[in-house]
Amino acid sequence: MWLLIPIFFLGFMTPIQTAANSRLRQSVGSPLVASLVSFTVGTLFLAAVVLFQKGSLLFEAELIERLPWWAWLGGLCGLWGLTVNIIIFPKLGAVQTALMPMLGQIGMGIVIDSFGLLQSPVFPFTVTRCMALVILLIGIVLIVRRKEAAHRRANLFVWQLIGISGGAIFAMQPSMNSLLSVGLYSSVHAAFVSFLTATIMLVLLNVAIPGDRVNLSRIFHADNRPWWSWLGGIIGGTFVTGFAFFASKTGIGLLLITSICGMLTNSLIIDRYGLLGAPRKPIGATQYIGLILVVIGIIIIKTC
């Protein structure tokens, strides 16, 4: 059970990653450039871990033909999920930036489990799981429900949908990376390939989109940038490496539940006190009840 402490800490660090990447975006002026910096730092970090573990970053060329084409797209899913978080964080705050993608992840996860997509094992959508999903949705509604003008709620709804889409796409990454890790005989090596793919795609996008060209002087010489804005890639790489290490020791269900509890705890703290550049949003009894319902719903979904 002592392993739950570092797993909780991994989840606890996730909102800090989002805040760091969001602050980086303010400095460089573009979510794509911020994502590029974050993924580059994460790729270098994972490359060092793989070199320490295996002594080489290379793999057999025949692996490209042996695995299905979609097994190599995990990095693109991670790219979309990270960029969405950077975009919605200033709009929704830490708690909703954690919850909306989580809702998308759980929804897509249920679809993948129910139909055995991406070569995943089939887990039927039972009545118990349906009830757990309803509990989860009620909890999220209670958390995001606030007394605001109608036009403000409509505007937030758009950003909430974007957040859900980021989580839904991101939910496909574990299945892709899982298959890739089998071929590479290393979960960390698979994570490195995933990060490297996303970094290469971001370089191409930054070259192709005129308004998002990388400005090195702006990246390294921005004024008033806090030191923690550089931590997004390192936290992301640590998160992926930690998941790869603990998954076989605790099981995926307990791993996800514990990390999500850590993520929600820190998101609540950041929103309550307006830390790390997040808009300050007082948390009332309704939001606390909603958080409890979310945790209950997740536990039922992950254990049934």
Coordinates of C-alpha atoms in Angstrom, one line a residue:
M1 CA 0.0 0.0 0.0
W2 CA 3.0 2.4 0.5
L3 CA 3.2 2.5 -3.3
L4 CA 0.0 4.5 -3.3
I5 CA 1.9 7.5 -1.9
P6 CA 4.1 8.1 -4.9
I7 CA 1.2 7.3 -7.3
F8 CA -0.9 10.0 -5.5
F9 CA 2.0 12.4 -5.9
L10 CA 2.2 11.7 -9.6
G11 CA -1.5 12.7 -10.0
F12 CA -1.0 15.6 -7.6
M13 CA 1.7 17.0 -10.0
T14 CA -0.5 16.8 -13.1
P15 CA -2.3 20.2 -12.5
I16 CA 1.1 21.8 -12.0
Q17 CA 2.1 20.5 -15.4
T18 CA -0.9 22.1 -17.0
A19 CA -0.3 25.4 -15.1
A20 CA 3.3 25.4 -16.2
N21 CA 2.5 24.8 -19.8
S22 CA -0.2 27.4 -19.7
R23 CA 2.2 30.0 -18.2
L24 CA 4.7 29.0 -20.9
R25 CA 2.1 29.7 -23.5
Q26 CA 1.6 33.3 -22.1
S27 CA 5.3 33.9 -22.7
V28 CA 5.7 32.4 -26.2
G29 CA 2.3 33.5 -27.4
S30 CA 1.2 30.2 -28.9
P31 CA -0.2 26.9 -27.6
L32 CA 1.6 25.0 -30.3
V33 CA 5.0 26.6 -29.4
A34 CA 4.3 25.9 -25.7
S35 CA 3.5 22.3 -26.5
L36 CA 6.7 22.0 -28.6
V37 CA 8.8 23.2 -25.7
S38 CA 7.1 20.9 -23.3
F39 CA 7.3 17.8 -25.5
T40 CA 10.9 18.6 -26.4
V41 CA 11.9 18.7 -22.7
G42 CA 9.9 15.5 -22.0
T43 CA 11.5 13.7 -25.0
L44 CA 15.0 14.6 -23.8
F45 CA 14.1 13.4 -20.3
L46 CA 12.7 10.1 -21.6
A47 CA 15.6 9.6 -23.9
A48 CA 18.0 9.8 -20.9
V49 CA 15.8 7.2 -19.1
V50 CA 15.8 4.8 -22.1
L51 CA 19.6 5.2 -22.6
F52 CA 20.1 4.4 -18.9
Q53 CA 17.7 1.4 -19.1
K54 CA 18.6 -0.1 -22.5
G55 CA 21.7 1.7 -23.7
S56 CA 20.1 2.6 -27.1
L57 CA 17.2 4.5 -28.5
L58 CA 17.1 2.4 -31.7
F59 CA 14.8 -0.5 -32.5
E60 CA 14.4 -3.1 -35.3
A61 CA 13.1 -1.7 -38.6
E62 CA 10.8 -4.7 -39.1
L63 CA 8.8 -3.6 -36.1
I64 CA 7.3 -0.9 -38.2
E65 CA 5.8 -3.5 -40.5
R66 CA 4.9 -5.9 -37.7
L67 CA 2.7 -3.5 -35.7
P68 CA -0.5 -1.9 -37.0
W69 CA -0.1 1.6 -38.3
W70 CA -2.2 3.1 -35.5
A71 CA 0.1 1.8 -32.8
W72 CA 2.5 4.6 -33.8
L73 CA -0.1 7.4 -33.3
G74 CA 0.0 7.6 -29.5
G75 CA 2.1 10.7 -29.6
L76 CA -0.4 12.5 -31.7
C77 CA -3.2 11.7 -29.2
G78 CA -0.9 13.0 -26.4
L79 CA -0.2 16.1 -28.4
W80 CA -3.9 16.9 -28.8
G81 CA -4.6 16.2 -25.1
L82 CA -1.7 18.4 -23.9
T83 CA -2.5 21.3 -26.2
V84 CA -6.2 21.3 -25.3
N85 CA -5.2 21.5 -21.6
I86 CA -3.0 24.5 -22.3
I87 CA -5.8 26.2 -24.2
I88 CA -8.6 25.7 -21.7
F89 CA -6.7 26.2 -18.4
P90 CA -7.0 30.0 -18.4
K91 CA -10.7 29.7 -19.4
L92 CA -11.9 27.0 -17.0
G93 CA -9.4 27.0 -14.1
A94 CA -7.6 24.0 -12.6
V95 CA -10.5 21.9 -11.4
Q96 CA -12.5 22.0 -14.7
T97 CA -9.3 21.5 -16.7
A98 CA -8.8 18.3 -14.8
L99 CA -12.5 17.2 -14.9
M100 CA -13.4 17.9 -18.5
P101 CA -10.6 15.8 -20.1
M102 CA -11.2 13.1 -17.4
L103 CA -14.9 12.9 -18.5
G104 CA -13.7 12.5 -22.1
Q105 CA -11.2 9.8 -21.1
I106 CA -13.7 7.8 -19.1
G107 CA -16.4 8.0 -21.8
M108 CA -13.9 6.9 -24.6
G109 CA -12.5 4.3 -22.2
I110 CA -16.0 2.8 -21.8
V111 CA -16.4 2.7 -25.6
I112 CA -13.0 1.1 -26.1
D113 CA -13.7 -1.5 -23.4
S114 CA -17.3 -2.2 -24.6
F115 CA -16.3 -2.9 -28.2
G116 CA -12.7 -4.1 -27.7
L117 CA -11.3 -1.3 -29.9
L118 CA -7.6 -1.0 -30.6
Q119 CA -7.0 -4.7 -29.7
S120 CA -8.1 -4.1 -26.1
P121 CA -9.9 -6.8 -24.1
V122 CA -13.7 -6.5 -24.0
F123 CA -15.4 -5.4 -20.8
P124 CA -19.2 -5.3 -21.3
F125 CA -21.1 -2.1 -20.4
T126 CA -23.1 -3.4 -17.5
V127 CA -25.9 -1.8 -15.5
T128 CA -23.5 -1.2 -12.6
R129 CA -21.1 0.7 -14.9
C130 CA -24.1 2.7 -16.3
M131 CA -25.1 3.8 -12.8
A132 CA -21.5 4.7 -12.0
L133 CA -21.4 6.9 -15.1
V134 CA -24.6 8.6 -14.0
I135 CA -23.1 9.3 -10.5
L136 CA -19.9 10.6 -12.2
L137 CA -21.9 13.0 -14.5
I138 CA -24.0 14.3 -11.5
G139 CA -20.8 15.0 -9.6
I140 CA -19.3 16.9 -12.6
V141 CA -22.5 19.0 -13.0
L142 CA -22.3 19.9 -9.3
I143 CA -18.7 20.9 -9.6
V144 CA -19.1 23.2 -12.7
R145 CA -22.4 24.6 -11.7
R146 CA -22.0 28.3 -10.8
K147 CA -24.2 31.4 -10.7
E148 CA -23.1 33.1 -13.9
A149 CA -24.8 35.0 -16.8
A150 CA -26.3 32.9 -19.6
H151 CA -23.8 34.1 -22.2
R152 CA -20.9 33.3 -19.9
R153 CA -22.2 29.8 -19.3
A154 CA -22.7 29.3 -23.1
N155 CA -19.1 30.4 -23.7
L156 CA -17.8 28.1 -21.0
F157 CA -19.7 25.2 -22.5
V158 CA -17.7 25.5 -25.7
W159 CA -14.4 25.3 -23.8
Q160 CA -15.8 22.4 -21.7
L161 CA -16.6 20.5 -24.9
I162 CA -13.1 21.2 -26.2
G163 CA -11.7 19.8 -22.9
I164 CA -13.9 16.7 -23.2
S165 CA -12.6 16.1 -26.8
G166 CA -9.0 16.4 -25.6
G167 CA -9.6 13.7 -23.0
A168 CA -11.5 11.4 -25.5
I169 CA -8.6 11.5 -28.0
F170 CA -6.0 11.1 -25.2
A171 CA -7.8 8.0 -23.9
M172 CA -6.8 6.1 -27.0
Q173 CA -3.1 6.6 -26.3
P174 CA -2.6 3.9 -23.6
S175 CA -3.9 1.2 -25.9
M176 CA -1.5 2.4 -28.7
N177 CA 1.5 2.7 -26.3
S178 CA 0.7 -0.6 -24.7
L179 CA 0.9 -2.5 -28.0
L180 CA 4.1 -0.5 -28.9
S181 CA 5.6 -1.3 -25.5
V182 CA 5.2 -5.1 -26.2
G183 CA 7.1 -4.7 -29.5
L184 CA 9.8 -2.6 -27.9
Y185 CA 10.0 -4.7 -24.6
S186 CA 9.8 -1.4 -22.7
S187 CA 7.0 0.9 -21.6
V188 CA 9.5 3.8 -21.2
H189 CA 10.9 3.2 -24.7
A190 CA 7.3 3.3 -26.0
A191 CA 6.7 6.6 -24.2
F192 CA 9.9 8.0 -25.7
V193 CA 8.7 7.1 -29.2
S194 CA 5.3 8.6 -28.4
F195 CA 6.9 11.9 -27.2
L196 CA 9.3 12.0 -30.2
T197 CA 6.5 11.5 -32.6
A198 CA 4.6 14.4 -31.1
T199 CA 7.7 16.6 -31.1
I200 CA 8.3 16.0 -34.8
M201 CA 4.7 16.8 -35.6
L202 CA 4.9 20.0 -33.6
V203 CA 8.0 21.1 -35.4
L204 CA 6.2 20.5 -38.7
L205 CA 3.1 22.4 -37.5
N206 CA 5.2 25.4 -36.3
V207 CA 6.9 25.6 -39.7
A208 CA 3.7 25.2 -41.6
I209 CA 1.6 27.8 -39.6
P210 CA 3.0 31.3 -40.2
G211 CA 1.8 32.8 -36.9
D212 CA 3.2 30.0 -34.8
R213 CA 6.9 30.1 -35.9
V214 CA 9.3 29.3 -33.1
N215 CA 11.2 32.3 -31.7
L216 CA 14.1 31.1 -29.7
S217 CA 14.8 34.5 -28.2
R218 CA 11.3 34.7 -27.0
I219 CA 11.4 31.2 -25.5
F220 CA 14.7 31.7 -23.6
H221 CA 14.7 35.4 -22.8
A222 CA 11.1 36.2 -21.8
D223 CA 10.8 38.7 -18.9
N224 CA 9.0 37.8 -15.7
R225 CA 8.7 34.1 -16.5
P226 CA 8.6 32.0 -13.3
W227 CA 11.1 29.1 -13.2
W228 CA 8.4 26.5 -12.8
S229 CA 7.0 27.3 -16.3
W230 CA 9.8 24.9 -17.6
L231 CA 8.6 22.0 -15.6
G232 CA 5.7 20.8 -17.8
G233 CA 7.8 18.5 -20.0
I234 CA 9.7 17.0 -17.0
I235 CA 6.5 16.4 -15.1
G236 CA 4.9 14.8 -18.2
G237 CA 7.9 12.5 -18.7
T238 CA 8.0 11.6 -15.0
F239 CA 4.2 10.8 -15.1
V240 CA 4.6 8.5 -18.1
T241 CA 7.7 6.8 -16.6
G242 CA 6.0 6.4 -13.2
F243 CA 2.9 4.9 -14.7
A244 CA 5.0 2.4 -16.6
F245 CA 6.8 1.5 -13.4
F246 CA 3.8 1.1 -11.1
A247 CA 1.3 -0.4 -13.5
S248 CA 2.5 -4.0 -13.0
K249 CA 2.8 -3.5 -9.2
T250 CA -0.6 -2.1 -8.4
G251 CA -2.8 -2.8 -11.4
I252 CA -4.3 -0.2 -13.8
G253 CA -7.5 0.3 -11.8
L254 CA -5.9 1.2 -8.5
L255 CA -3.2 3.2 -10.3
L256 CA -5.8 5.4 -12.1
I257 CA -8.0 5.9 -9.0
T258 CA -5.1 7.0 -6.8
S259 CA -3.6 9.3 -9.4
I260 CA -7.0 10.9 -10.2
C261 CA -7.6 11.5 -6.4
G262 CA -4.2 13.3 -6.3
M263 CA -5.1 15.3 -9.4
L264 CA -8.4 16.4 -8.1
T265 CA -6.9 17.3 -4.7
N266 CA -4.3 19.6 -6.1
S267 CA -6.8 21.1 -8.7
L268 CA -9.0 22.0 -5.8
I269 CA -6.2 23.7 -3.9
I270 CA -5.0 25.6 -7.0
D271 CA -8.5 26.9 -7.8
R272 CA -9.4 27.7 -4.2
Y273 CA -6.3 29.9 -3.7
G274 CA -5.7 31.0 -7.3
L275 CA -2.2 29.5 -7.4
L276 CA 0.1 29.2 -10.5
G277 CA -1.8 31.8 -12.5
A278 CA -5.1 30.1 -12.3
P279 CA -8.2 32.2 -11.8
R280 CA -9.4 32.1 -8.2
K281 CA -12.7 30.3 -7.8
P282 CA -14.1 29.8 -4.4
I283 CA -15.1 26.2 -3.7
G284 CA -18.4 25.7 -1.9
A285 CA -20.2 22.7 -0.4
T286 CA -21.8 21.8 -3.7
Q287 CA -18.4 21.5 -5.3
Y288 CA -17.1 19.3 -2.5
I289 CA -20.2 17.0 -2.8
G290 CA -19.6 16.8 -6.6
L291 CA -15.9 15.8 -6.0
I292 CA -17.0 13.0 -3.7
L293 CA -19.5 11.8 -6.3
V294 CA -16.8 11.9 -9.0
V295 CA -14.4 9.8 -6.9
I296 CA -17.2 7.3 -6.1
G297 CA -18.2 7.0 -9.8
I298 CA -14.5 6.5 -10.9
I299 CA -14.0 3.8 -8.2
I300 CA -17.1 1.9 -9.4
I301 CA -16.2 2.2 -13.1
K302 CA -12.6 1.1 -12.5
T303 CA -13.4 -1.8 -10.3
C304 CA -16.4 -3.3 -12.0

